[in-house]
């Protein structure tokens, strides 16, 4: 019998339990310097909190717009959607100063 394949969610859970203090994401600013990072435990905690809100709102199987500026908050929300069974729909934010008229 074939084993069940790993999913992103199962890997997140597994690695957050096994190596919680290991960095899993780093955000570099325009100068190439680190501006933010997440450990596996931090990503799990943040994504779980978002997932709980989505579950409370009964959004399993529903589309959820992710309107985030570039950064690690987007990753938290994306993984939160995966944990809650919601469909993440990333939408880039439009800067009013960059809209061509």
PDB file of N, CA and C in Angstrom:
ATOM      1  N   UNK A   1       0.846  -1.178   0.000  1.00  0.00           N
ATOM      2  CA  UNK A   1       0.000   0.000   0.000  1.00  0.00           C
ATOM      3  C   UNK A   1       0.891   1.241   0.000  1.00  0.00           C
ATOM      4  N   UNK A   2       0.597   2.191  -0.876  1.00  0.00           N
ATOM      5  CA  UNK A   2       1.387   3.419  -0.988  1.00  0.00           C
ATOM      6  C   UNK A   2       1.080   4.346   0.174  1.00  0.00           C
ATOM      7  N   UNK A   3       2.118   5.029   0.646  1.00  0.00           N
ATOM      8  CA  UNK A   3       1.910   5.980   1.728  1.00  0.00           C
ATOM      9  C   UNK A   3       1.303   7.260   1.170  1.00  0.00           C
ATOM     10  N   UNK A   4       0.626   7.986   2.026  1.00  0.00           N
ATOM     11  CA  UNK A   4       0.003   9.243   1.626  1.00  0.00           C
ATOM     12  C   UNK A   4       1.094  10.278   1.350  1.00  0.00           C
ATOM     13  N   UNK A   5       1.000  11.004   0.245  1.00  0.00           N
ATOM     14  CA  UNK A   5       2.050  11.989  -0.058  1.00  0.00           C
ATOM     15  C   UNK A   5       2.020  13.154   0.922  1.00  0.00           C
ATOM     16  N   UNK A   6       3.186  13.730   1.116  1.00  0.00           N
ATOM     17  CA  UNK A   6       3.270  14.918   1.963  1.00  0.00           C
ATOM     18  C   UNK A   6       2.532  16.070   1.304  1.00  0.00           C
ATOM     19  N   UNK A   7       1.980  16.932   2.133  1.00  0.00           N
ATOM     20  CA  UNK A   7       1.381  18.167   1.649  1.00  0.00           C
ATOM     21  C   UNK A   7       2.149  19.322   2.277  1.00  0.00           C
ATOM     22  N   UNK A   8       1.931  20.515   1.773  1.00  0.00           N
ATOM     23  CA  UNK A   8       2.583  21.686   2.366  1.00  0.00           C
ATOM     24  C   UNK A   8       2.183  21.813   3.832  1.00  0.00           C
ATOM     25  N   UNK A   9       0.913  21.574   4.124  1.00  0.00           N
ATOM     26  CA  UNK A   9       0.425  21.692   5.503  1.00  0.00           C
ATOM     27  C   UNK A   9       1.078  20.642   6.397  1.00  0.00           C
ATOM     28  N   UNK A  10       1.145  19.395   5.935  1.00  0.00           N
ATOM     29  CA  UNK A  10       1.750  18.350   6.779  1.00  0.00           C
ATOM     30  C   UNK A  10       3.235  18.626   7.015  1.00  0.00           C
ATOM     31  N   UNK A  11       3.925  19.166   6.008  1.00  0.00           N
ATOM     32  CA  UNK A  11       5.339  19.518   6.188  1.00  0.00           C
ATOM     33  C   UNK A  11       5.511  20.670   7.158  1.00  0.00           C
ATOM     34  N   UNK A  12       4.640  21.669   7.067  1.00  0.00           N
ATOM     35  CA  UNK A  12       4.699  22.800   8.000  1.00  0.00           C
ATOM     36  C   UNK A  12       4.536  22.303   9.428  1.00  0.00           C
ATOM     37  N   UNK A  13       3.546  21.468   9.659  1.00  0.00           N
ATOM     38  CA  UNK A  13       3.303  20.935  11.006  1.00  0.00           C
ATOM     39  C   UNK A  13       4.509  20.120  11.473  1.00  0.00           C
ATOM     40  N   UNK A  14       4.972  19.219  10.636  1.00  0.00           N
ATOM     41  CA  UNK A  14       6.097  18.350  10.983  1.00  0.00           C
ATOM     42  C   UNK A  14       7.347  19.163  11.331  1.00  0.00           C
ATOM     43  N   UNK A  15       7.696  20.111  10.480  1.00  0.00           N
ATOM     44  CA  UNK A  15       8.920  20.885  10.706  1.00  0.00           C
ATOM     45  C   UNK A  15       8.782  21.865  11.870  1.00  0.00           C
ATOM     46  N   UNK A  16       7.595  22.405  12.089  1.00  0.00           N
ATOM     47  CA  UNK A  16       7.391  23.295  13.240  1.00  0.00           C
ATOM     48  C   UNK A  16       7.558  22.522  14.548  1.00  0.00           C
ATOM     49  N   UNK A  17       7.192  21.246  14.542  1.00  0.00           N
ATOM     50  CA  UNK A  17       7.357  20.421  15.741  1.00  0.00           C
ATOM     51  C   UNK A  17       8.800  19.953  15.919  1.00  0.00           C
ATOM     52  N   UNK A  18       9.449  19.585  14.833  1.00  0.00           N
ATOM     53  CA  UNK A  18      10.802  19.012  14.897  1.00  0.00           C
ATOM     54  C   UNK A  18      11.904  20.058  15.032  1.00  0.00           C
ATOM     55  N   UNK A  19      11.742  21.179  14.338  1.00  0.00           N
ATOM     56  CA  UNK A  19      12.790  22.207  14.333  1.00  0.00           C
ATOM     57  C   UNK A  19      12.158  23.596  14.472  1.00  0.00           C
ATOM     58  N   UNK A  20      11.531  23.862  15.607  1.00  0.00           N
ATOM     59  CA  UNK A  20      10.759  25.102  15.758  1.00  0.00           C
ATOM     60  C   UNK A  20      11.587  26.381  15.668  1.00  0.00           C
ATOM     61  N   UNK A  21      12.834  26.351  16.087  1.00  0.00           N
ATOM     62  CA  UNK A  21      13.644  27.570  16.115  1.00  0.00           C
ATOM     63  C   UNK A  21      14.429  27.820  14.829  1.00  0.00           C
ATOM     64  N   UNK A  22      14.282  26.936  13.868  1.00  0.00           N
ATOM     65  CA  UNK A  22      14.991  27.086  12.602  1.00  0.00           C
ATOM     66  C   UNK A  22      14.284  28.126  11.729  1.00  0.00           C
ATOM     67  N   UNK A  23      15.073  29.011  11.141  1.00  0.00           N
ATOM     68  CA  UNK A  23      14.497  30.004  10.221  1.00  0.00           C
ATOM     69  C   UNK A  23      14.007  29.290   8.963  1.00  0.00           C
ATOM     70  N   UNK A  24      12.830  29.694   8.509  1.00  0.00           N
ATOM     71  CA  UNK A  24      12.305  29.099   7.279  1.00  0.00           C
ATOM     72  C   UNK A  24      12.045  30.146   6.212  1.00  0.00           C
ATOM     73  N   UNK A  25      12.007  31.430   6.608  1.00  0.00           N
ATOM     74  CA  UNK A  25      11.783  32.506   5.642  1.00  0.00           C
ATOM     75  C   UNK A  25      12.576  33.726   6.068  1.00  0.00           C
ATOM     76  N   UNK A  26      13.110  34.418   5.061  1.00  0.00           N
ATOM     77  CA  UNK A  26      13.828  35.671   5.297  1.00  0.00           C
ATOM     78  C   UNK A  26      13.342  36.669   4.253  1.00  0.00           C
ATOM     79  N   UNK A  27      13.028  37.881   4.697  1.00  0.00           N
ATOM     80  CA  UNK A  27      12.627  38.945   3.778  1.00  0.00           C
ATOM     81  C   UNK A  27      13.791  39.926   3.649  1.00  0.00           C
ATOM     82  N   UNK A  28      14.243  40.125   2.407  1.00  0.00           N
ATOM     83  CA  UNK A  28      15.331  41.050   2.143  1.00  0.00           C
ATOM     84  C   UNK A  28      14.772  42.351   1.600  1.00  0.00           C
ATOM     85  N   UNK A  29      15.276  43.462   2.104  1.00  0.00           N
ATOM     86  CA  UNK A  29      14.867  44.768   1.614  1.00  0.00           C
ATOM     87  C   UNK A  29      15.521  45.073   0.282  1.00  0.00           C
ATOM     88  N   UNK A  30      15.242  46.251  -0.243  1.00  0.00           N
ATOM     89  CA  UNK A  30      15.762  46.627  -1.556  1.00  0.00           C
ATOM     90  C   UNK A  30      17.293  46.704  -1.571  1.00  0.00           C
ATOM     91  N   UNK A  31      17.898  46.913  -0.418  1.00  0.00           N
ATOM     92  CA  UNK A  31      19.362  46.966  -0.349  1.00  0.00           C
ATOM     93  C   UNK A  31      19.985  45.578  -0.187  1.00  0.00           C
ATOM     94  N   UNK A  32      19.136  44.557  -0.097  1.00  0.00           N
ATOM     95  CA  UNK A  32      19.637  43.194   0.065  1.00  0.00           C
ATOM     96  C   UNK A  32      19.878  42.800   1.506  1.00  0.00           C
ATOM     97  N   UNK A  33      19.562  43.695   2.427  1.00  0.00           N
ATOM     98  CA  UNK A  33      19.735  43.414   3.851  1.00  0.00           C
ATOM     99  C   UNK A  33      18.467  42.786   4.420  1.00  0.00           C
ATOM    100  N   UNK A  34      18.648  41.893   5.381  1.00  0.00           N
ATOM    101  CA  UNK A  34      17.492  41.250   6.014  1.00  0.00           C
ATOM    102  C   UNK A  34      16.658  42.276   6.766  1.00  0.00           C
ATOM    103  N   UNK A  35      15.351  42.271   6.484  1.00  0.00           N
ATOM    104  CA  UNK A  35      14.427  43.159   7.179  1.00  0.00           C
ATOM    105  C   UNK A  35      13.523  42.398   8.143  1.00  0.00           C
ATOM    106  N   UNK A  36      13.291  41.124   7.868  1.00  0.00           N
ATOM    107  CA  UNK A  36      12.381  40.334   8.690  1.00  0.00           C
ATOM    108  C   UNK A  36      12.689  38.864   8.456  1.00  0.00           C
ATOM    109  N   UNK A  37      12.266  38.032   9.378  1.00  0.00           N
ATOM    110  CA  UNK A  37      12.406  36.589   9.202  1.00  0.00           C
ATOM    111  C   UNK A  37      11.336  35.872  10.013  1.00  0.00           C
ATOM    112  N   UNK A  38      11.149  34.599   9.715  1.00  0.00           N
ATOM    113  CA  UNK A  38      10.236  33.750  10.462  1.00  0.00           C
ATOM    114  C   UNK A  38      10.953  32.454  10.800  1.00  0.00           C
ATOM    115  N   UNK A  39      10.772  32.023  12.031  1.00  0.00           N
ATOM    116  CA  UNK A  39      11.166  30.660  12.362  1.00  0.00           C
ATOM    117  C   UNK A  39       9.973  29.768  12.022  1.00  0.00           C
ATOM    118  N   UNK A  40      10.212  28.477  12.028  1.00  0.00           N
ATOM    119  CA  UNK A  40       9.111  27.548  11.728  1.00  0.00           C
ATOM    120  C   UNK A  40       7.999  27.674  12.766  1.00  0.00           C
ATOM    121  N   UNK A  41       8.361  27.861  14.025  1.00  0.00           N
ATOM    122  CA  UNK A  41       7.351  28.004  15.085  1.00  0.00           C
ATOM    123  C   UNK A  41       6.564  29.306  14.924  1.00  0.00           C
ATOM    124  N   UNK A  42       7.243  30.392  14.548  1.00  0.00           N
ATOM    125  CA  UNK A  42       6.547  31.671  14.340  1.00  0.00           C
ATOM    126  C   UNK A  42       5.565  31.570  13.185  1.00  0.00           C
ATOM    127  N   UNK A  43       6.002  30.964  12.086  1.00  0.00           N
ATOM    128  CA  UNK A  43       5.110  30.800  10.943  1.00  0.00           C
ATOM    129  C   UNK A  43       3.894  29.966  11.346  1.00  0.00           C
ATOM    130  N   UNK A  44       4.128  28.882  12.064  1.00  0.00           N
ATOM    131  CA  UNK A  44       3.035  28.021  12.514  1.00  0.00           C
ATOM    132  C   UNK A  44       2.062  28.790  13.411  1.00  0.00           C
ATOM    133  N   UNK A  45       2.584  29.556  14.359  1.00  0.00           N
ATOM    134  CA  UNK A  45       1.737  30.304  15.293  1.00  0.00           C
ATOM    135  C   UNK A  45       0.887  31.342  14.558  1.00  0.00           C
ATOM    136  N   UNK A  46       1.511  32.088  13.681  1.00  0.00           N
ATOM    137  CA  UNK A  46       0.794  33.136  12.944  1.00  0.00           C
ATOM    138  C   UNK A  46      -0.237  32.534  11.991  1.00  0.00           C
ATOM    139  N   UNK A  47       0.162  31.513  11.243  1.00  0.00           N
ATOM    140  CA  UNK A  47      -0.752  30.878  10.294  1.00  0.00           C
ATOM    141  C   UNK A  47      -1.916  30.205  11.025  1.00  0.00           C
ATOM    142  N   UNK A  48      -1.637  29.597  12.160  1.00  0.00           N
ATOM    143  CA  UNK A  48      -2.702  28.949  12.941  1.00  0.00           C
ATOM    144  C   UNK A  48      -3.720  29.961  13.440  1.00  0.00           C
ATOM    145  N   UNK A  49      -3.246  31.127  13.851  1.00  0.00           N
ATOM    146  CA  UNK A  49      -4.158  32.173  14.301  1.00  0.00           C
ATOM    147  C   UNK A  49      -5.060  32.655  13.176  1.00  0.00           C
ATOM    148  N   UNK A  50      -4.488  32.833  12.010  1.00  0.00           N
ATOM    149  CA  UNK A  50      -5.278  33.247  10.847  1.00  0.00           C
ATOM    150  C   UNK A  50      -6.259  32.144  10.466  1.00  0.00           C
ATOM    151  N   UNK A  51      -5.798  30.901  10.496  1.00  0.00           N
ATOM    152  CA  UNK A  51      -6.677  29.773  10.167  1.00  0.00           C
ATOM    153  C   UNK A  51      -7.864  29.696  11.125  1.00  0.00           C
ATOM    154  N   UNK A  52      -7.629  29.975  12.404  1.00  0.00           N
ATOM    155  CA  UNK A  52      -8.724  29.934  13.373  1.00  0.00           C
ATOM    156  C   UNK A  52      -9.804  30.964  13.039  1.00  0.00           C
ATOM    157  N   UNK A  53      -9.385  32.148  12.638  1.00  0.00           N
ATOM    158  CA  UNK A  53     -10.347  33.191  12.246  1.00  0.00           C
ATOM    159  C   UNK A  53     -11.127  32.749  11.012  1.00  0.00           C
ATOM    160  N   UNK A  54     -10.424  32.188  10.036  1.00  0.00           N
ATOM    161  CA  UNK A  54     -11.097  31.738   8.815  1.00  0.00           C
ATOM    162  C   UNK A  54     -12.082  30.604   9.104  1.00  0.00           C
ATOM    163  N   UNK A  55     -11.706  29.696   9.989  1.00  0.00           N
ATOM    164  CA  UNK A  55     -12.623  28.608  10.369  1.00  0.00           C
ATOM    165  C   UNK A  55     -13.840  29.149  11.097  1.00  0.00           C
ATOM    166  N   UNK A  56     -13.621  30.102  12.016  1.00  0.00           N
ATOM    167  CA  UNK A  56     -14.739  30.715  12.742  1.00  0.00           C
ATOM    168  C   UNK A  56     -15.739  31.356  11.789  1.00  0.00           C
ATOM    169  N   UNK A  57     -15.234  31.867  10.685  1.00  0.00           N
ATOM    170  CA  UNK A  57     -16.097  32.522   9.688  1.00  0.00           C
ATOM    171  C   UNK A  57     -16.601  31.538   8.635  1.00  0.00           C
ATOM    172  N   UNK A  58     -16.328  30.254   8.873  1.00  0.00           N
ATOM    173  CA  UNK A  58     -16.787  29.173   7.991  1.00  0.00           C
ATOM    174  C   UNK A  58     -16.377  29.392   6.528  1.00  0.00           C
ATOM    175  N   UNK A  59     -15.095  29.651   6.333  1.00  0.00           N
ATOM    176  CA  UNK A  59     -14.586  29.937   4.999  1.00  0.00           C
ATOM    177  C   UNK A  59     -13.881  28.749   4.340  1.00  0.00           C
ATOM    178  N   UNK A  60     -14.024  27.559   4.920  1.00  0.00           N
ATOM    179  CA  UNK A  60     -13.433  26.364   4.300  1.00  0.00           C
ATOM    180  C   UNK A  60     -14.018  26.207   2.899  1.00  0.00           C
ATOM    181  N   UNK A  61     -13.124  26.043   1.909  1.00  0.00           N
ATOM    182  CA  UNK A  61     -13.547  25.873   0.534  1.00  0.00           C
ATOM    183  C   UNK A  61     -13.912  27.170  -0.171  1.00  0.00           C
ATOM    184  N   UNK A  62     -13.879  28.281   0.548  1.00  0.00           N
ATOM    185  CA  UNK A  62     -14.217  29.582  -0.035  1.00  0.00           C
ATOM    186  C   UNK A  62     -12.947  30.321  -0.454  1.00  0.00           C
ATOM    187  N   UNK A  63     -13.105  31.239  -1.389  1.00  0.00           N
ATOM    188  CA  UNK A  63     -11.981  32.075  -1.826  1.00  0.00           C
ATOM    189  C   UNK A  63     -11.750  33.187  -0.801  1.00  0.00           C
ATOM    190  N   UNK A  64     -10.484  33.430  -0.517  1.00  0.00           N
ATOM    191  CA  UNK A  64     -10.099  34.493   0.413  1.00  0.00           C
ATOM    192  C   UNK A  64      -9.064  35.368  -0.291  1.00  0.00           C
ATOM    193  N   UNK A  65      -9.394  36.642  -0.484  1.00  0.00           N
ATOM    194  CA  UNK A  65      -8.459  37.567  -1.113  1.00  0.00           C
ATOM    195  C   UNK A  65      -7.346  37.926  -0.143  1.00  0.00           C
ATOM    196  N   UNK A  66      -6.131  37.849  -0.603  1.00  0.00           N
ATOM    197  CA  UNK A  66      -4.969  38.231   0.200  1.00  0.00           C
ATOM    198  C   UNK A  66      -4.425  39.531  -0.369  1.00  0.00           C
ATOM    199  N   UNK A  67      -4.783  40.628   0.271  1.00  0.00           N
ATOM    200  CA  UNK A  67      -4.358  41.961  -0.167  1.00  0.00           C
ATOM    201  C   UNK A  67      -3.263  42.440   0.768  1.00  0.00           C
ATOM    202  N   UNK A  68      -2.052  42.003   0.508  1.00  0.00           N
ATOM    203  CA  UNK A  68      -0.922  42.327   1.372  1.00  0.00           C
ATOM    204  C   UNK A  68       0.168  42.994   0.552  1.00  0.00           C
ATOM    205  N   UNK A  69       0.856  43.951   1.144  1.00  0.00           N
ATOM    206  CA  UNK A  69       2.060  44.438   0.475  1.00  0.00           C
ATOM    207  C   UNK A  69       3.108  43.321   0.520  1.00  0.00           C
ATOM    208  N   UNK A  70       4.126  43.405  -0.313  1.00  0.00           N
ATOM    209  CA  UNK A  70       5.165  42.370  -0.275  1.00  0.00           C
ATOM    210  C   UNK A  70       5.758  42.244   1.127  1.00  0.00           C
ATOM    211  N   UNK A  71       5.933  41.008   1.562  1.00  0.00           N
ATOM    212  CA  UNK A  71       6.515  40.754   2.874  1.00  0.00           C
ATOM    213  C   UNK A  71       6.050  39.431   3.446  1.00  0.00           C
ATOM    214  N   UNK A  72       6.484  39.157   4.647  1.00  0.00           N
ATOM    215  CA  UNK A  72       6.202  37.876   5.265  1.00  0.00           C
ATOM    216  C   UNK A  72       4.785  37.758   5.801  1.00  0.00           C
ATOM    217  N   UNK A  73       4.087  38.880   5.986  1.00  0.00           N
ATOM    218  CA  UNK A  73       2.688  38.799   6.410  1.00  0.00           C
ATOM    219  C   UNK A  73       1.850  38.067   5.361  1.00  0.00           C
ATOM    220  N   UNK A  74       2.218  38.233   4.104  1.00  0.00           N
ATOM    221  CA  UNK A  74       1.535  37.505   3.041  1.00  0.00           C
ATOM    222  C   UNK A  74       1.700  36.001   3.251  1.00  0.00           C
ATOM    223  N   UNK A  75       2.906  35.561   3.561  1.00  0.00           N
ATOM    224  CA  UNK A  75       3.161  34.135   3.772  1.00  0.00           C
ATOM    225  C   UNK A  75       2.340  33.609   4.945  1.00  0.00           C
ATOM    226  N   UNK A  76       2.241  34.390   6.019  1.00  0.00           N
ATOM    227  CA  UNK A  76       1.415  33.984   7.162  1.00  0.00           C
ATOM    228  C   UNK A  76      -0.025  33.746   6.726  1.00  0.00           C
ATOM    229  N   UNK A  77      -0.561  34.697   5.945  1.00  0.00           N
ATOM    230  CA  UNK A  77      -1.948  34.602   5.486  1.00  0.00           C
ATOM    231  C   UNK A  77      -2.131  33.442   4.512  1.00  0.00           C
ATOM    232  N   UNK A  78      -1.171  33.233   3.635  1.00  0.00           N
ATOM    233  CA  UNK A  78      -1.260  32.135   2.670  1.00  0.00           C
ATOM    234  C   UNK A  78      -1.308  30.787   3.401  1.00  0.00           C
ATOM    235  N   UNK A  79      -0.391  30.586   4.318  1.00  0.00           N
ATOM    236  CA  UNK A  79      -0.390  29.335   5.070  1.00  0.00           C
ATOM    237  C   UNK A  79      -1.629  29.214   5.951  1.00  0.00           C
ATOM    238  N   UNK A  80      -2.121  30.330   6.473  1.00  0.00           N
ATOM    239  CA  UNK A  80      -3.367  30.305   7.245  1.00  0.00           C
ATOM    240  C   UNK A  80      -4.520  29.799   6.404  1.00  0.00           C
ATOM    241  N   UNK A  81      -4.588  30.239   5.149  1.00  0.00           N
ATOM    242  CA  UNK A  81      -5.628  29.749   4.237  1.00  0.00           C
ATOM    243  C   UNK A  81      -5.496  28.248   4.020  1.00  0.00           C
ATOM    244  N   UNK A  82      -4.266  27.795   3.792  1.00  0.00           N
ATOM    245  CA  UNK A  82      -4.056  26.358   3.588  1.00  0.00           C
ATOM    246  C   UNK A  82      -4.498  25.558   4.806  1.00  0.00           C
ATOM    247  N   UNK A  83      -4.131  26.029   6.003  1.00  0.00           N
ATOM    248  CA  UNK A  83      -4.499  25.312   7.226  1.00  0.00           C
ATOM    249  C   UNK A  83      -6.010  25.265   7.427  1.00  0.00           C
ATOM    250  N   UNK A  84      -6.702  26.320   7.003  1.00  0.00           N
ATOM    251  CA  UNK A  84      -8.156  26.396   7.189  1.00  0.00           C
ATOM    252  C   UNK A  84      -8.921  25.731   6.048  1.00  0.00           C
ATOM    253  N   UNK A  85      -8.228  25.323   5.006  1.00  0.00           N
ATOM    254  CA  UNK A  85      -8.911  24.726   3.867  1.00  0.00           C
ATOM    255  C   UNK A  85      -9.573  25.757   2.971  1.00  0.00           C
ATOM    256  N   UNK A  86      -9.147  27.003   3.084  1.00  0.00           N
ATOM    257  CA  UNK A  86      -9.671  28.079   2.238  1.00  0.00           C
ATOM    258  C   UNK A  86      -8.799  28.197   0.986  1.00  0.00           C
ATOM    259  N   UNK A  87      -9.323  28.855  -0.015  1.00  0.00           N
ATOM    260  CA  UNK A  87      -8.610  29.039  -1.274  1.00  0.00           C
ATOM    261  C   UNK A  87      -7.985  30.429  -1.278  1.00  0.00           C
ATOM    262  N   UNK A  88      -6.673  30.489  -1.178  1.00  0.00           N
ATOM    263  CA  UNK A  88      -5.966  31.767  -1.160  1.00  0.00           C
ATOM    264  C   UNK A  88      -5.943  32.360  -2.562  1.00  0.00           C
ATOM    265  N   UNK A  89      -6.330  33.636  -2.656  1.00  0.00           N
ATOM    266  CA  UNK A  89      -6.312  34.352  -3.931  1.00  0.00           C
ATOM    267  C   UNK A  89      -5.450  35.595  -3.748  1.00  0.00           C
ATOM    268  N   UNK A  90      -4.155  35.503  -4.080  1.00  0.00           N
ATOM    269  CA  UNK A  90      -3.271  36.668  -3.940  1.00  0.00           C
ATOM    270  C   UNK A  90      -3.632  37.757  -4.941  1.00  0.00           C
ATOM    271  N   UNK A  91      -3.745  38.976  -4.455  1.00  0.00           N
ATOM    272  CA  UNK A  91      -4.049  40.126  -5.305  1.00  0.00           C
ATOM    273  C   UNK A  91      -3.030  41.212  -4.967  1.00  0.00           C
ATOM    274  N   UNK A  92      -2.268  41.663  -5.965  1.00  0.00           N
ATOM    275  CA  UNK A  92      -1.275  42.708  -5.671  1.00  0.00           C
ATOM    276  C   UNK A  92      -1.970  44.017  -5.314  1.00  0.00           C
ATOM    277  N   UNK A  93      -1.402  44.709  -4.367  1.00  0.00           N
ATOM    278  CA  UNK A  93      -1.918  46.030  -4.013  1.00  0.00           C
ATOM    279  C   UNK A  93      -1.498  47.023  -5.083  1.00  0.00           C
ATOM    280  N   UNK A  94      -2.398  47.892  -5.431  1.00  0.00           N
ATOM    281  CA  UNK A  94      -2.104  48.919  -6.423  1.00  0.00           C
ATOM    282  C   UNK A  94      -1.755  50.193  -5.679  1.00  0.00           C
ATOM    283  N   UNK A  95      -0.601  50.740  -6.005  1.00  0.00           N
ATOM    284  CA  UNK A  95      -0.206  52.017  -5.406  1.00  0.00           C
ATOM    285  C   UNK A  95      -0.824  53.136  -6.222  1.00  0.00           C
ATOM    286  N   UNK A  96      -1.601  54.007  -5.600  1.00  0.00           N
ATOM    287  CA  UNK A  96      -2.273  55.095  -6.359  1.00  0.00           C
ATOM    288  C   UNK A  96      -1.304  55.949  -7.164  1.00  0.00           C
ATOM    289  N   UNK A  97      -0.086  56.105  -6.687  1.00  0.00           N
ATOM    290  CA  UNK A  97       0.887  56.937  -7.408  1.00  0.00           C
ATOM    291  C   UNK A  97       1.422  56.249  -8.656  1.00  0.00           C
ATOM    292  N   UNK A  98       1.187  54.958  -8.776  1.00  0.00           N
ATOM    293  CA  UNK A  98       1.719  54.222  -9.924  1.00  0.00           C
ATOM    294  C   UNK A  98       0.643  53.896 -10.959  1.00  0.00           C
ATOM    295  N   UNK A  99      -0.589  54.292 -10.709  1.00  0.00           N
ATOM    296  CA  UNK A  99      -1.663  54.029 -11.665  1.00  0.00           C
ATOM    297  C   UNK A  99      -1.519  54.975 -12.847  1.00  0.00           C
ATOM    298  N   UNK A 100      -1.521  54.408 -14.026  1.00  0.00           N
ATOM    299  CA  UNK A 100      -1.402  55.212 -15.254  1.00  0.00           C
ATOM    300  C   UNK A 100      -2.790  55.667 -15.672  1.00  0.00           C
ATOM    301  N   UNK A 101      -2.895  56.932 -15.969  1.00  0.00           N
ATOM    302  CA  UNK A 101      -4.205  57.465 -16.368  1.00  0.00           C
ATOM    303  C   UNK A 101      -4.241  57.745 -17.842  1.00  0.00           C
TER     304      UNK A 101
END
